[in-house]
RNA sequence: GCCGACAUAGCUCAGUGGUAGAGCAGCUGUUUUGUAAACAGCGGGUCGCGGGUUCGAGUCCUGUUGUCGGCUCCA
């Protein structure tokens, strides 16, 4: 069994590197107040309250100081102390880096440690050749490496603001991120990996592959979808629509704006206002809202007529475009934008149907993940934070909804973790979390159980007892949003989308101008009528009709490279665009009724007939 | 929104106070090509935007917008 990272030498090394950095900071910036400095997945950080703002160029200076200190070969000693002694030590003016002036955060940390916990400090010190004492003591659980001499291969990465204890209302401290490794090779490999990850960034690939763009004239976080990106979207939409039709969903379409009355009723105005675009007013002073969610519209449709228990479950699906005014610092390409399209649906079910419908939704999500080839994800069940008042609805409903989710997961054997505070304001939810190229986690698909909106809108169905009952709602989006899912898929595949999804599936490469007509003949056979035909030179031979026979009605997405370039150049460009298959057409092929096939992954596959090629294409 | 960084041609970047450059892309011409970049020529920039310092600003200062890395928040 693999050693846990938390138990590894590397973890200790990084923790000690964080201490070493703190010591360097203390010596360089007297008055800097330390707070916390843990190891993290790929390194470490330390949050520090600096007396003056820190610039990124200061990192080199701190790094240099760290190297000097490391060489002093300070032994790192653990000492366990009583609470009163700990307080005294933190306030001890005679110890470098301690004393009342800089004790603010350490005292708070001390107070937060439970009474029965052992309190420990780590102490490292040495007097250098000039007779100067270098000493650093930090309240810390440990463990650490034995001596600072072990800390050799490290790098300070970046500087960031971080709120004390993660609370926006607290002071923002300066966080320095760094990383450390056991060898120079491992450090170099890590830095190289980061460079490689940047090449998979969906923003870079999105531009190179012509999927989407942004324009400052359009606005922050508002993507423009280019033909290839839009084609990719439509392919995904068509796939999911088919899956949903099989499962009894019905399409609905709703507007982009609505009267504020709708959102007052839903609770969004109170609970979601800071995420909404500025309101609009018409001449009669009616206020309109640009919709941040689709649910209230679907609720109105449900409520528009009497519902019998025999009509339920009702499943309304819409690829609904919503707009949310994300803070400027948090928009990130199409992974986090201000206008995006959810693959949304709302299920109105009887309490008895909740469990099976929930399971049905989770199974749909699994089918979607499978089709998209996504295997690395975790499942989070977001529940109510008992300390927060941002939620609507009764506790009884919250408990019932949360139980429905966990029981459904248990019954189909889905591993999940509970995450208090990650619920929607109207109910608990199950989220799929996936990492991007840079290792950041994103919430993708989601399923949410909701007793509260049906209550707010007084939704009903007539039961078999002839009396009105309250339905339960399930909000669900298997992709989450098209934008985020496409951004993530772009990074997962480095832009080399699987055949069924790639906006261009087959590129036809005529070798010389006189082969262009044959290329169009082949394109039409593979793609069907309607292909946009460019200029064709005179005296251009057709592809032999016999070689096109028997292909059937094919509907592949095909492009032709009729540029006046060499074949090598065309191949290079097509490969760069990550097209799964290239068909090369020249004199030999027109003569023999073949095509030269080249695959994105396997290279040159040699000459074959179109029929043979069509037979080898993925389903 | 907050902390930090960046912004020069369509793209990637060079240019450390003294006449704005390269490669790729584009256009034109020649070449008509068999599995990852043919050759030559040409065009292209209010150096993100506004103020300031200076004899002189892409370069220094300042404000602002956009983007990037974090924090907080989320699909």
PDB file of C-alpha atoms in Angstrom, chain A residues 16 18-30 32 34 46 65 68-70 72-81 85-86 88-99 102 120-128 131-139 148:
ATOM      1  CA  UNK A  16      10.200  22.595   7.246  1.00  0.00           C
ATOM      2  CA  UNK A  18       7.689  26.756   5.137  1.00  0.00           C
ATOM      3  CA  UNK A  19       9.337  27.333   8.523  1.00  0.00           C
ATOM      4  CA  UNK A  20      12.618  28.228   6.893  1.00  0.00           C
ATOM      5  CA  UNK A  21      10.806  30.748   4.705  1.00  0.00           C
ATOM      6  CA  UNK A  22       9.129  32.225   7.773  1.00  0.00           C
ATOM      7  CA  UNK A  23      12.500  32.554   9.452  1.00  0.00           C
ATOM      8  CA  UNK A  24      13.931  34.333   6.403  1.00  0.00           C
ATOM      9  CA  UNK A  25      10.917  36.661   6.361  1.00  0.00           C
ATOM     10  CA  UNK A  26      11.341  37.450  10.050  1.00  0.00           C
ATOM     11  CA  UNK A  27      14.956  38.389   9.577  1.00  0.00           C
ATOM     12  CA  UNK A  28      14.293  40.470   6.457  1.00  0.00           C
ATOM     13  CA  UNK A  29      11.021  42.087   7.555  1.00  0.00           C
ATOM     14  CA  UNK A  30      10.977  42.805  11.281  1.00  0.00           C
ATOM     15  CA  UNK A  32       5.966  40.684  10.034  1.00  0.00           C
ATOM     16  CA  UNK A  34       3.182  35.005  11.092  1.00  0.00           C
ATOM     17  CA  UNK A  46       2.864  30.688   4.680  1.00  0.00           C
ATOM     18  CA  UNK A  65      18.104  34.332   2.684  1.00  0.00           C
ATOM     19  CA  UNK A  68      21.923  31.082   3.668  1.00  0.00           C
ATOM     20  CA  UNK A  69      19.893  29.944   6.658  1.00  0.00           C
ATOM     21  CA  UNK A  70      19.567  26.385   5.373  1.00  0.00           C
ATOM     22  CA  UNK A  72      23.675  26.879   8.867  1.00  0.00           C
ATOM     23  CA  UNK A  73      22.590  23.280   9.444  1.00  0.00           C
ATOM     24  CA  UNK A  74      20.220  24.211  12.257  1.00  0.00           C
ATOM     25  CA  UNK A  75      18.848  21.232  14.137  1.00  0.00           C
ATOM     26  CA  UNK A  76      15.053  21.334  14.188  1.00  0.00           C
ATOM     27  CA  UNK A  77      13.983  20.417  17.714  1.00  0.00           C
ATOM     28  CA  UNK A  78      10.524  19.621  18.985  1.00  0.00           C
ATOM     29  CA  UNK A  79       9.478  20.741  22.426  1.00  0.00           C
ATOM     30  CA  UNK A  80       6.196  20.068  24.138  1.00  0.00           C
ATOM     31  CA  UNK A  81       5.001  22.703  26.534  1.00  0.00           C
ATOM     32  CA  UNK A  85       4.331  28.277  28.896  1.00  0.00           C
ATOM     33  CA  UNK A  86       3.252  28.350  25.273  1.00  0.00           C
ATOM     34  CA  UNK A  88       4.639  33.013  27.564  1.00  0.00           C
ATOM     35  CA  UNK A  89       6.912  31.848  24.760  1.00  0.00           C
ATOM     36  CA  UNK A  90       4.823  33.502  22.076  1.00  0.00           C
ATOM     37  CA  UNK A  91       5.001  36.739  24.011  1.00  0.00           C
ATOM     38  CA  UNK A  92       8.692  36.392  24.946  1.00  0.00           C
ATOM     39  CA  UNK A  93      10.387  39.563  23.689  1.00  0.00           C
ATOM     40  CA  UNK A  94      13.856  38.029  24.031  1.00  0.00           C
ATOM     41  CA  UNK A  95      13.258  35.388  21.359  1.00  0.00           C
ATOM     42  CA  UNK A  96      13.748  36.607  17.768  1.00  0.00           C
ATOM     43  CA  UNK A  97      10.408  36.734  15.972  1.00  0.00           C
ATOM     44  CA  UNK A  98       8.358  36.503  19.158  1.00  0.00           C
ATOM     45  CA  UNK A  99       6.820  39.168  21.365  1.00  0.00           C
ATOM     46  CA  UNK A 102       3.854  40.051  16.255  1.00  0.00           C
ATOM     47  CA  UNK A 120       4.389  21.690  20.613  1.00  0.00           C
ATOM     48  CA  UNK A 121       6.896  24.163  19.251  1.00  0.00           C
ATOM     49  CA  UNK A 122       9.680  23.608  16.781  1.00  0.00           C
ATOM     50  CA  UNK A 123      12.923  25.418  17.442  1.00  0.00           C
ATOM     51  CA  UNK A 124      15.851  25.916  15.094  1.00  0.00           C
ATOM     52  CA  UNK A 125      18.864  28.080  15.922  1.00  0.00           C
ATOM     53  CA  UNK A 126      22.563  28.643  15.324  1.00  0.00           C
ATOM     54  CA  UNK A 127      25.089  31.421  15.720  1.00  0.00           C
ATOM     55  CA  UNK A 128      26.908  32.195  12.482  1.00  0.00           C
ATOM     56  CA  UNK A 131      28.468  35.855  15.939  1.00  0.00           C
ATOM     57  CA  UNK A 132      24.875  36.618  14.972  1.00  0.00           C
ATOM     58  CA  UNK A 133      22.224  34.360  16.467  1.00  0.00           C
ATOM     59  CA  UNK A 134      19.664  33.042  13.972  1.00  0.00           C
ATOM     60  CA  UNK A 135      16.698  31.529  15.739  1.00  0.00           C
ATOM     61  CA  UNK A 136      13.171  30.570  14.761  1.00  0.00           C
ATOM     62  CA  UNK A 137      10.505  29.055  16.976  1.00  0.00           C
ATOM     63  CA  UNK A 138       7.024  28.262  15.738  1.00  0.00           C
ATOM     64  CA  UNK A 139       3.925  26.851  17.343  1.00  0.00           C
ATOM     65  CA  UNK A 148      17.605  22.819   7.834  1.00  0.00           C
TER      66      UNK A 148
END
